Coordinates of C-alpha atoms in Angstrom, one line a residue:
M1 CA 21.1 7.3 -9.8
T2 CA 22.6 4.3 -10.2
R3 CA 21.8 0.5 -12.0
E4 CA 21.8 -0.7 -8.6
L5 CA 18.7 -3.1 -8.3
G6 CA 18.6 -7.1 -9.2
W7 CA 15.9 -9.7 -9.2
Y8 CA 15.1 -9.9 -5.6
A9 CA 14.5 -5.5 -5.1
S10 CA 13.1 -5.4 -8.5
F11 CA 10.8 -8.5 -6.7
S12 CA 10.3 -7.1 -3.5
V13 CA 9.2 -3.5 -5.3
A14 CA 6.2 -5.0 -6.8
F15 CA 5.5 -7.8 -4.0
G16 CA 5.6 -4.5 -1.8
F17 CA 3.4 -2.4 -3.5
V18 CA 0.6 -5.5 -3.8
S19 CA 1.1 -6.8 -0.2
I20 CA -1.5 -8.7 0.6
A21 CA -1.2 -8.5 4.1
T22 CA -1.9 -4.2 3.6
G23 CA -5.3 -4.9 0.9
I24 CA -6.5 -7.9 2.7
F25 CA -6.5 -6.7 6.0
T26 CA -8.3 -3.2 4.8
T27 CA -10.9 -4.7 2.6
Y28 CA -12.1 -8.2 4.0
G29 CA -14.5 -6.4 6.3
A30 CA -16.1 -4.4 3.6
V31 CA -16.5 -8.2 1.5
L32 CA -18.4 -9.4 4.2
A33 CA -20.6 -6.5 4.3
T34 CA -21.4 -6.2 0.8
S35 CA -20.7 -10.4 -0.7
G36 CA -20.6 -12.2 2.4
P37 CA -17.8 -14.8 3.0
R38 CA -18.8 -16.6 -0.6
G39 CA -17.3 -13.1 -2.3
I40 CA -13.7 -14.5 -1.8
W41 CA -14.1 -16.6 -4.6
A42 CA -13.8 -13.4 -6.5
W43 CA -10.2 -14.1 -5.9
P44 CA -8.7 -16.2 -8.3
I45 CA -10.8 -14.9 -10.7
T46 CA -9.2 -11.6 -10.2
V47 CA -5.9 -12.7 -10.1
I48 CA -6.3 -14.1 -13.8
G49 CA -6.8 -11.3 -15.3
Q50 CA -4.5 -9.6 -13.3
L51 CA -2.0 -11.3 -14.2
S52 CA -2.7 -11.1 -18.1
I53 CA -2.0 -7.5 -17.5
A54 CA 1.2 -7.8 -15.9
L55 CA 2.1 -10.1 -18.8
V56 CA 1.2 -7.4 -20.9
F57 CA 2.9 -4.4 -19.0
G58 CA 6.2 -7.4 -19.0
A59 CA 6.3 -7.2 -23.0
L60 CA 6.2 -3.3 -22.4
A61 CA 8.9 -3.1 -20.2
A62 CA 10.9 -5.5 -22.0
R63 CA 10.2 -2.8 -25.2
I64 CA 11.0 0.2 -23.4
P65 CA 13.1 -0.1 -19.9
I66 CA 12.5 3.8 -18.5
S67 CA 11.6 4.9 -15.3
G68 CA 8.0 6.3 -16.2
Y69 CA 6.1 3.0 -16.7
S70 CA 2.8 3.5 -18.5
Y71 CA 3.3 7.0 -19.6
Q72 CA 6.8 6.4 -21.4
W73 CA 5.5 3.6 -23.1
V74 CA 2.2 5.6 -24.3
S75 CA 4.0 8.4 -25.4
R76 CA 6.7 6.8 -27.6
I77 CA 4.3 4.3 -29.3
V78 CA 1.5 6.2 -29.5
G79 CA 1.7 10.1 -29.4
P80 CA 3.1 12.4 -26.2
V81 CA 0.0 14.2 -25.8
W82 CA -2.0 10.2 -25.0
G83 CA 1.2 9.6 -22.9
W84 CA 0.9 12.8 -20.8
I85 CA -2.7 11.8 -20.2
M86 CA -1.7 8.2 -18.8
G87 CA 1.3 10.3 -16.9
W88 CA -1.0 12.4 -15.1
I89 CA -3.8 9.1 -14.9
S90 CA -0.6 7.4 -12.6
F91 CA 0.4 10.7 -10.7
A92 CA -2.8 10.7 -9.6
F93 CA -3.4 7.1 -8.5
L94 CA 0.0 6.9 -6.5
G95 CA -1.3 10.2 -5.1
V96 CA -4.5 8.7 -3.7
V97 CA -3.2 5.3 -3.0
L98 CA -1.0 6.3 -0.5
V99 CA -3.1 8.0 1.7
A100 CA -5.7 5.1 1.4
V101 CA -2.7 2.6 2.3
D102 CA -1.1 5.1 4.9
Y103 CA -4.9 5.8 6.3
T104 CA -5.2 2.7 7.1
I105 CA -2.3 2.2 10.2
A106 CA -3.7 4.9 11.4
S107 CA -7.6 4.4 11.7
T108 CA -7.5 0.6 11.5
I109 CA -4.6 -0.7 13.6
L110 CA -3.1 0.9 15.8
P111 CA -6.6 1.8 17.6
E112 CA -6.8 -2.2 17.9
L113 CA -3.2 -2.9 18.4
F114 CA -3.2 -0.2 21.8
Q115 CA -6.5 -0.8 22.7
Y116 CA -7.5 3.4 22.2
V117 CA -10.8 4.9 20.1
G118 CA -9.4 6.2 17.1
T119 CA -10.7 9.7 15.5
P120 CA -10.5 11.1 12.0
Q121 CA -8.5 13.9 13.9
N122 CA -6.0 11.5 15.1
A123 CA -6.0 9.0 12.1
W124 CA -4.5 12.5 10.1
A125 CA -2.0 13.5 12.3
I126 CA -0.4 9.6 12.6
T127 CA -0.9 9.1 8.6
A128 CA 0.9 12.7 7.8
L129 CA 4.0 11.3 10.1
V130 CA 4.4 8.3 8.6
V131 CA 3.9 10.0 5.0
L132 CA 6.5 12.4 6.3
L133 CA 9.1 9.1 7.4
Q134 CA 8.5 7.6 4.1
A135 CA 9.6 10.9 2.2
V136 CA 12.4 11.3 4.2
L137 CA 14.0 7.5 3.8
V138 CA 13.3 7.8 -0.5
A139 CA 15.3 11.1 -0.3
L140 CA 17.9 10.2 1.3
S141 CA 18.7 6.7 0.3
T142 CA 17.6 4.9 -2.3
R143 CA 19.6 1.5 -1.4
T144 CA 18.7 1.9 2.5
T145 CA 14.7 2.3 1.5
H146 CA 14.8 -0.7 -0.6
K147 CA 16.9 -2.7 2.4
V148 CA 13.8 -1.5 4.5
N149 CA 11.8 -2.9 1.7
N150 CA 13.6 -6.3 1.2
V151 CA 13.4 -7.1 4.8
A152 CA 9.6 -5.9 5.2
V153 CA 8.7 -8.0 2.0
T154 CA 10.8 -11.2 3.2
M155 CA 9.1 -10.4 6.5
Q156 CA 5.7 -10.5 5.3
L157 CA 6.4 -13.4 2.9
V158 CA 7.0 -15.6 6.2
G159 CA 4.4 -14.0 8.5
M160 CA 1.5 -14.6 5.9
I161 CA 3.2 -18.4 5.1
A162 CA 3.6 -19.4 8.5
L163 CA -0.3 -17.7 9.5
T164 CA -1.8 -19.8 6.9
V165 CA -0.7 -23.0 7.9
L166 CA -1.1 -22.4 11.6
L167 CA -4.8 -20.9 11.0
F168 CA -5.5 -24.9 9.2
V169 CA -3.5 -26.4 11.9
V170 CA -4.3 -25.6 14.8
G171 CA -8.2 -24.5 13.5
A172 CA -8.3 -28.2 12.7
A173 CA -6.8 -29.9 15.1
T174 CA -9.6 -27.7 18.1
G175 CA -12.6 -28.3 15.5
K176 CA -13.1 -24.7 14.7
L177 CA -12.3 -25.0 10.3
D178 CA -16.0 -25.2 8.4
F179 CA -15.4 -25.2 5.1
G180 CA -19.4 -24.2 4.5
H181 CA -18.8 -20.6 5.2
L182 CA -17.2 -20.4 1.9
F183 CA -19.9 -20.8 0.1
D184 CA -22.5 -18.9 2.8
T185 CA -23.5 -15.4 1.7
G186 CA -23.9 -14.6 5.5
T187 CA -26.2 -11.4 5.8
V188 CA -26.3 -10.6 2.3
T189 CA -29.2 -12.1 0.6
A190 CA -28.2 -14.8 -2.2
D191 CA -31.2 -13.7 -4.3
G192 CA -29.8 -11.7 -7.8
Y193 CA -25.9 -13.0 -5.8
Y194 CA -24.4 -12.9 -9.5
A195 CA -26.3 -10.3 -11.2
L196 CA -24.0 -7.6 -12.7
G197 CA -26.7 -5.3 -11.2
G198 CA -28.9 -2.4 -12.5
S199 CA -27.6 0.9 -14.4
T200 CA -26.4 2.1 -10.6
H201 CA -25.6 -0.6 -8.7
A202 CA -23.6 -3.6 -8.7
G203 CA -24.6 -6.8 -7.8
P204 CA -23.1 -8.5 -4.3
F205 CA -20.3 -10.9 -5.9
A206 CA -19.6 -8.2 -8.1
L207 CA -18.5 -6.0 -5.3
A208 CA -16.2 -8.8 -4.4
F209 CA -14.1 -8.1 -6.7
L210 CA -12.8 -5.1 -5.3
L211 CA -11.1 -7.4 -2.5
G212 CA -8.9 -8.7 -5.1
A213 CA -8.7 -5.2 -7.5
F214 CA -7.5 -3.1 -5.0
T215 CA -5.0 -5.5 -3.6
I216 CA -3.1 -6.9 -6.7
V217 CA -1.9 -3.4 -8.0
G218 CA 1.1 -1.8 -8.1
F219 CA 3.2 -4.6 -9.6
E220 CA 4.0 -2.4 -12.6
S221 CA 5.8 -0.2 -10.0
A222 CA 9.1 -3.0 -10.5
A223 CA 8.7 -1.3 -14.9
N224 CA 8.8 2.3 -12.7
L225 CA 12.7 2.0 -11.6
A226 CA 13.7 0.4 -14.6
E227 CA 16.8 2.9 -14.9
E228 CA 18.0 1.8 -11.5
T229 CA 17.8 -2.0 -12.2
R230 CA 20.4 -4.3 -13.7
E231 CA 19.3 -6.1 -17.3
P232 CA 15.7 -4.5 -16.4
A233 CA 14.2 -5.6 -19.8
R234 CA 15.2 -9.3 -18.6
V235 CA 14.2 -8.8 -15.3
I236 CA 11.2 -6.6 -14.3
P237 CA 8.6 -8.7 -16.4
K238 CA 9.6 -11.6 -14.2
A239 CA 9.9 -10.0 -11.2
M240 CA 6.3 -8.9 -11.9
V241 CA 4.7 -12.2 -13.0
Q242 CA 6.2 -14.3 -10.2
A243 CA 5.0 -11.4 -7.8
V244 CA 1.0 -11.1 -9.1
L245 CA 1.8 -15.2 -8.8
S246 CA 2.9 -15.6 -5.1
L247 CA 1.0 -13.2 -4.2
G248 CA -2.4 -14.6 -6.2
V249 CA -1.8 -18.4 -4.4
L250 CA -0.7 -17.3 -0.6
G251 CA -3.6 -14.5 -0.8
F252 CA -6.2 -17.0 -1.6
L253 CA -5.4 -19.8 1.0
F254 CA -4.8 -16.8 3.7
L255 CA -8.8 -16.4 2.8
V256 CA -9.7 -19.6 2.4
A257 CA -8.1 -19.9 6.5
V258 CA -9.4 -17.0 7.2
T259 CA -12.9 -17.5 6.2
A260 CA -13.1 -21.5 7.0
A261 CA -12.2 -20.4 11.0
A262 CA -14.6 -17.5 11.0
G263 CA -16.6 -18.7 13.6
R264 CA -20.1 -16.5 14.1
L265 CA -20.3 -14.5 11.0
S266 CA -23.0 -12.1 12.3
T267 CA -20.1 -10.9 15.5
L268 CA -17.4 -10.8 12.8
N269 CA -19.3 -8.1 10.3
E270 CA -19.6 -5.7 14.0
S271 CA -15.6 -6.2 14.2
A272 CA -13.8 -3.2 12.8
T273 CA -10.8 -5.8 11.6
P274 CA -11.9 -9.0 11.2
V275 CA -8.7 -11.3 9.8
A276 CA -7.2 -10.1 13.4
T277 CA -10.5 -11.1 15.1
V278 CA -10.1 -14.5 13.4
I279 CA -6.4 -15.6 14.1
T280 CA -7.2 -14.0 17.9
A281 CA -9.7 -16.1 18.2
V282 CA -8.0 -19.1 16.9
L283 CA -4.3 -18.5 17.7
G284 CA -4.6 -16.2 20.6
S285 CA -4.3 -12.8 21.6
V286 CA -0.2 -13.1 21.5
V287 CA -0.5 -14.6 17.8
G288 CA -3.1 -11.1 16.9
K289 CA -1.1 -9.0 18.1
V290 CA 2.1 -10.1 16.3
L291 CA -0.5 -9.8 13.3
L292 CA -0.9 -6.7 13.7
V293 CA 2.4 -6.0 13.7
L294 CA 2.9 -7.7 10.6
V295 CA 0.4 -5.8 8.9
V296 CA 1.9 -2.3 10.1
V297 CA 5.4 -3.4 8.7
S298 CA 4.1 -4.6 5.7
I299 CA 1.4 -1.5 5.0
F300 CA 5.0 1.1 5.9
S301 CA 6.7 -1.1 3.2
C302 CA 3.6 -0.9 1.2
G303 CA 3.4 2.6 1.3
L304 CA 7.3 3.3 1.3
V305 CA 7.6 1.5 -2.6
I306 CA 4.3 4.1 -3.2
T307 CA 6.4 7.2 -2.5
L308 CA 9.3 5.3 -4.4
S309 CA 7.3 4.8 -8.0
G310 CA 5.8 8.0 -7.8
T311 CA 8.8 10.2 -6.9
R312 CA 10.2 8.6 -9.8
L313 CA 7.1 9.0 -12.3
V314 CA 7.1 12.7 -11.1
Y315 CA 11.0 12.6 -12.2
A316 CA 10.4 10.8 -15.3
M317 CA 7.8 13.4 -16.6
S318 CA 10.1 16.6 -14.8
R319 CA 13.0 15.1 -17.1
D320 CA 10.9 15.9 -20.5
E321 CA 9.8 19.0 -19.0
R322 CA 5.8 17.7 -18.7
F323 CA 5.1 18.2 -15.3
P324 CA 4.5 21.3 -12.8
G325 CA 7.5 23.1 -11.2
W326 CA 9.9 20.7 -13.8
K327 CA 12.8 22.7 -13.8
L328 CA 12.8 21.7 -9.8
L329 CA 11.3 18.0 -10.0
R330 CA 13.9 17.1 -12.6
R331 CA 17.1 17.4 -10.6
V332 CA 18.9 14.4 -9.2
D333 CA 20.7 15.4 -5.7
R334 CA 24.8 14.8 -6.3
R335 CA 25.1 13.7 -2.3
T336 CA 22.2 11.0 -2.6
T337 CA 21.6 9.9 -5.9
T338 CA 18.2 10.4 -6.1
P339 CA 15.3 13.0 -7.2
L340 CA 15.2 14.3 -3.9
N341 CA 12.8 17.0 -4.7
A342 CA 10.6 14.8 -6.6
S343 CA 10.6 12.9 -3.3
V344 CA 9.2 16.5 -1.3
F345 CA 6.9 17.0 -3.7
M346 CA 5.3 13.9 -3.8
M347 CA 4.8 14.0 0.4
L348 CA 3.5 17.6 0.0
V349 CA 0.9 15.7 -2.8
A350 CA -0.2 13.4 -0.4
Q351 CA -0.6 15.5 2.5
V352 CA -3.1 17.8 0.5
I353 CA -5.2 14.6 -0.6
L354 CA -4.9 12.9 3.5
A355 CA -6.3 16.8 4.5
L356 CA -9.5 16.7 2.0
F357 CA -10.4 13.4 2.8
S358 CA -9.1 13.3 6.8
G359 CA -12.9 15.1 7.6
S360 CA -15.0 12.2 6.1
T361 CA -16.1 9.1 8.7
D362 CA -15.8 7.1 5.3
A363 CA -12.8 8.1 4.3
L364 CA -11.0 5.0 4.1
F365 CA -13.6 3.4 1.7
Q366 CA -13.4 6.4 -0.5
L367 CA -9.8 6.5 -0.9
F368 CA -9.1 2.9 -1.2
S369 CA -12.4 3.0 -3.7
A370 CA -10.6 5.6 -6.2
G371 CA -7.1 3.5 -5.5
T372 CA -8.9 1.1 -7.6
L373 CA -10.7 3.2 -9.8
L374 CA -7.8 4.8 -11.0
P375 CA -5.1 1.5 -11.6
A376 CA -8.2 0.0 -13.6
L377 CA -7.9 3.5 -16.0
I378 CA -4.2 3.1 -16.8
Y379 CA -4.8 -1.0 -17.3
A380 CA -7.3 -0.2 -19.8
G381 CA -5.7 2.4 -21.6
T382 CA -2.1 0.5 -22.0
V383 CA -3.8 -2.4 -23.2
A384 CA -5.8 -0.9 -25.2
M385 CA -2.8 1.0 -26.9
Y386 CA -1.0 -2.6 -26.8
I387 CA -4.1 -3.7 -28.9
A388 CA -3.6 -0.9 -31.3
K389 CA 0.1 -0.8 -32.2
R390 CA 1.3 -4.2 -31.6
K391 CA 1.8 -4.9 -34.8
S392 CA 4.2 -1.8 -34.9
L393 CA 5.8 -2.6 -31.4
P394 CA 10.2 -1.6 -30.9
P395 CA 11.5 -5.4 -30.7
S396 CA 11.5 -6.8 -27.6
Q397 CA 14.8 -7.0 -25.5
G398 CA 14.2 -9.5 -23.0
F399 CA 10.6 -10.7 -23.2
S400 CA 7.5 -11.2 -25.4
L401 CA 4.2 -12.8 -25.1
G402 CA 4.8 -15.1 -28.1
R403 CA 2.0 -17.4 -29.3
W404 CA 0.5 -16.6 -26.4
E405 CA -0.1 -13.0 -27.1
V406 CA -3.7 -13.1 -28.3
P407 CA -5.1 -15.1 -25.5
V408 CA -4.1 -12.7 -22.9
L409 CA -4.9 -9.7 -24.5
V410 CA -8.4 -11.6 -24.5
I411 CA -8.2 -12.0 -21.2
A412 CA -7.3 -8.6 -20.1
S413 CA -9.8 -6.9 -22.2
V414 CA -12.7 -9.1 -21.1
W415 CA -11.5 -8.3 -17.2
L416 CA -10.5 -4.9 -17.5
V417 CA -14.4 -4.5 -18.9
Y418 CA -16.6 -6.0 -16.4
E419 CA -13.9 -4.2 -14.1
L420 CA -14.8 -1.1 -15.4
L421 CA -18.9 -2.1 -14.7
I422 CA -18.5 -2.3 -11.2
F423 CA -17.5 1.2 -11.0
R424 CA -20.6 2.3 -12.0
D425 CA -22.3 1.4 -8.3
A426 CA -23.6 4.6 -6.8
S427 CA -21.6 4.0 -4.0
F428 CA -18.2 5.1 -5.7
R429 CA -19.6 8.6 -6.2
A430 CA -16.8 10.2 -4.1
P431 CA -14.2 8.4 -6.3
W432 CA -15.4 9.9 -9.8
L433 CA -15.1 13.1 -8.7
Y434 CA -11.5 13.2 -7.5
V435 CA -10.5 11.2 -10.7
L436 CA -12.7 14.6 -12.4
V437 CA -11.1 16.8 -9.9
L438 CA -7.7 15.8 -11.2
F439 CA -8.4 15.3 -14.8
A440 CA -10.0 19.2 -14.1
I441 CA -6.5 20.4 -13.0
G442 CA -4.5 18.4 -15.4
A443 CA -6.2 19.7 -18.8
V444 CA -5.8 23.6 -17.1
Y445 CA -1.8 22.6 -17.4
F446 CA -1.7 20.3 -20.3
A447 CA -4.1 23.5 -22.4
G448 CA -1.0 26.2 -21.1
L449 CA 1.3 23.1 -22.1
L450 CA 0.4 22.9 -25.5
Y451 CA 0.0 26.8 -26.1
R452 CA 3.4 27.7 -25.5
R453 CA 4.8 25.1 -26.9
G454 CA 2.5 23.2 -30.0
R455 CA 1.8 19.7 -30.1
H456 CA 5.3 19.7 -31.6
G457 CA 6.9 21.0 -28.8
L458 CA 6.2 18.0 -26.9
T459 CA 7.9 15.7 -29.1
M460 CA 9.9 12.7 -27.1
P461 CA 13.2 13.4 -25.8
D462 CA 16.3 11.5 -27.2
M463 CA 16.5 8.2 -25.4
A464 CA 20.3 8.2 -26.1
D465 CA 20.6 11.3 -24.1
V466 CA 19.4 9.7 -21.0
D467 CA 21.6 6.6 -21.7
R468 CA 24.3 8.9 -21.6
A469 CA 23.9 10.5 -18.9
L470 CA 23.1 6.5 -16.7
D471 CA 26.1 5.6 -18.2
D472 CA 28.1 8.8 -16.8
A473 CA 26.5 7.9 -13.4
D474 CA 27.2 4.2 -13.2
P475 CA 30.2 3.9 -16.5
V476 CA 30.9 0.4 -15.4
V477 CA 27.4 -1.2 -16.0
P478 CA 26.8 -1.8 -20.3
R479 CA 23.8 -0.8 -21.7
Q480 CA 22.1 -1.5 -25.0
H481 CA 21.2 2.0 -26.4
G482 CA 18.8 2.4 -28.4
A483 CA 16.6 6.0 -28.9
L484 CA 12.8 5.6 -29.5
T485 CA 10.9 8.1 -31.1
A486 CA 7.8 9.8 -30.3
E487 CA 6.5 7.2 -32.8
G488 CA 8.4 4.1 -31.5
D489 CA 10.6 3.9 -33.9
V490 CA 14.0 2.6 -32.9
K491 CA 17.1 4.1 -34.1

């Protein structure tokens, strides 16, 4: 694979994975039902929490700019066993979130766009086709994949800014804006609204955090393409932080505009696509249709980036001989210069997960819940590792938290503890079951790996070999060489 990605491509990967058009469109209705319109105020708090995590991830990406992000960082700083566990959780997350994102197109958007009745059967067939198309693009050309994603991200940026401005301007001119909605609980009772909840239930406001927690994830995918990015130690941290900031501000302004222009809240709760319903009521059916097309493009781009990120993680773990079928999955095709087999494998995994969830009438909620829980576990594990090992980390090659390190770690820790407490709610039993099943499968494979090789056989390979392989593929681009051992020492 060659180093051909610059800042905008790296930013587009982070922005495209997060995709506020995808996340808000998917989860806004759930927030109205569980938390009411007032729930949007959980968004800025979530942005601060996720930004602190992006800063920690940036500090790690600047120290170990290697494909595989948390898997690589934890393996080399803590040890290969914990690194493998983190890699397996990341793999489980990317598999389920890909299906969650693509399933949204088939289950909610296309039926609204073309006015047909959606069923689990046609949603399954359409999602399977979308997953296949994304895998083909990722397998055949990284450059084409990034061109498609760059165009989609640019469209999303321009489109979301234009929609937000139009909602404020037209809503104000027609008298449809009511900022009192921003503090209304809607059909949700105001009693105990801010309570964290009991042992098996989260309070209404606590559940509202899922809107931001599901949406503002995946910014770390830019770090998963480190070996294909020019000056990754400098470019990737900046791209991740800028993506979270821009998405956070734009997403909140859009939420305020949609909520203020919502009209009758009781009617809005009955809509399968409340965001499109509001925009159609304020700006007309033509603009509403344009929004749906924009969301389809955004979701396709999001799924494309997830497929790309999942492929690179599988390739990275297979290169270290730590993934089932690693002999096939670590190969880079000479014609496409992509990990072709890993791309096909990621597509097959998504198809299996889709088949498991597609028979459920509540599939979308289960999928997006699992897609929120798993990254929270990844972030918590990585931040905990950083806190425990921050005094012995390898030197930074392009980005450092400096004097802000302790405040950032405190904010990240408090936010992650609070987020994980939300998932004790009884409605998240299915996502926890998915996590446990994936853990069980991984544990069986990993036990076999330990039995065959022993703990010593899981030592990380010498990174100088990886650097040399990259130099052979792209000798023009100068690199900083440094082999990192499992203990995190720099040779």
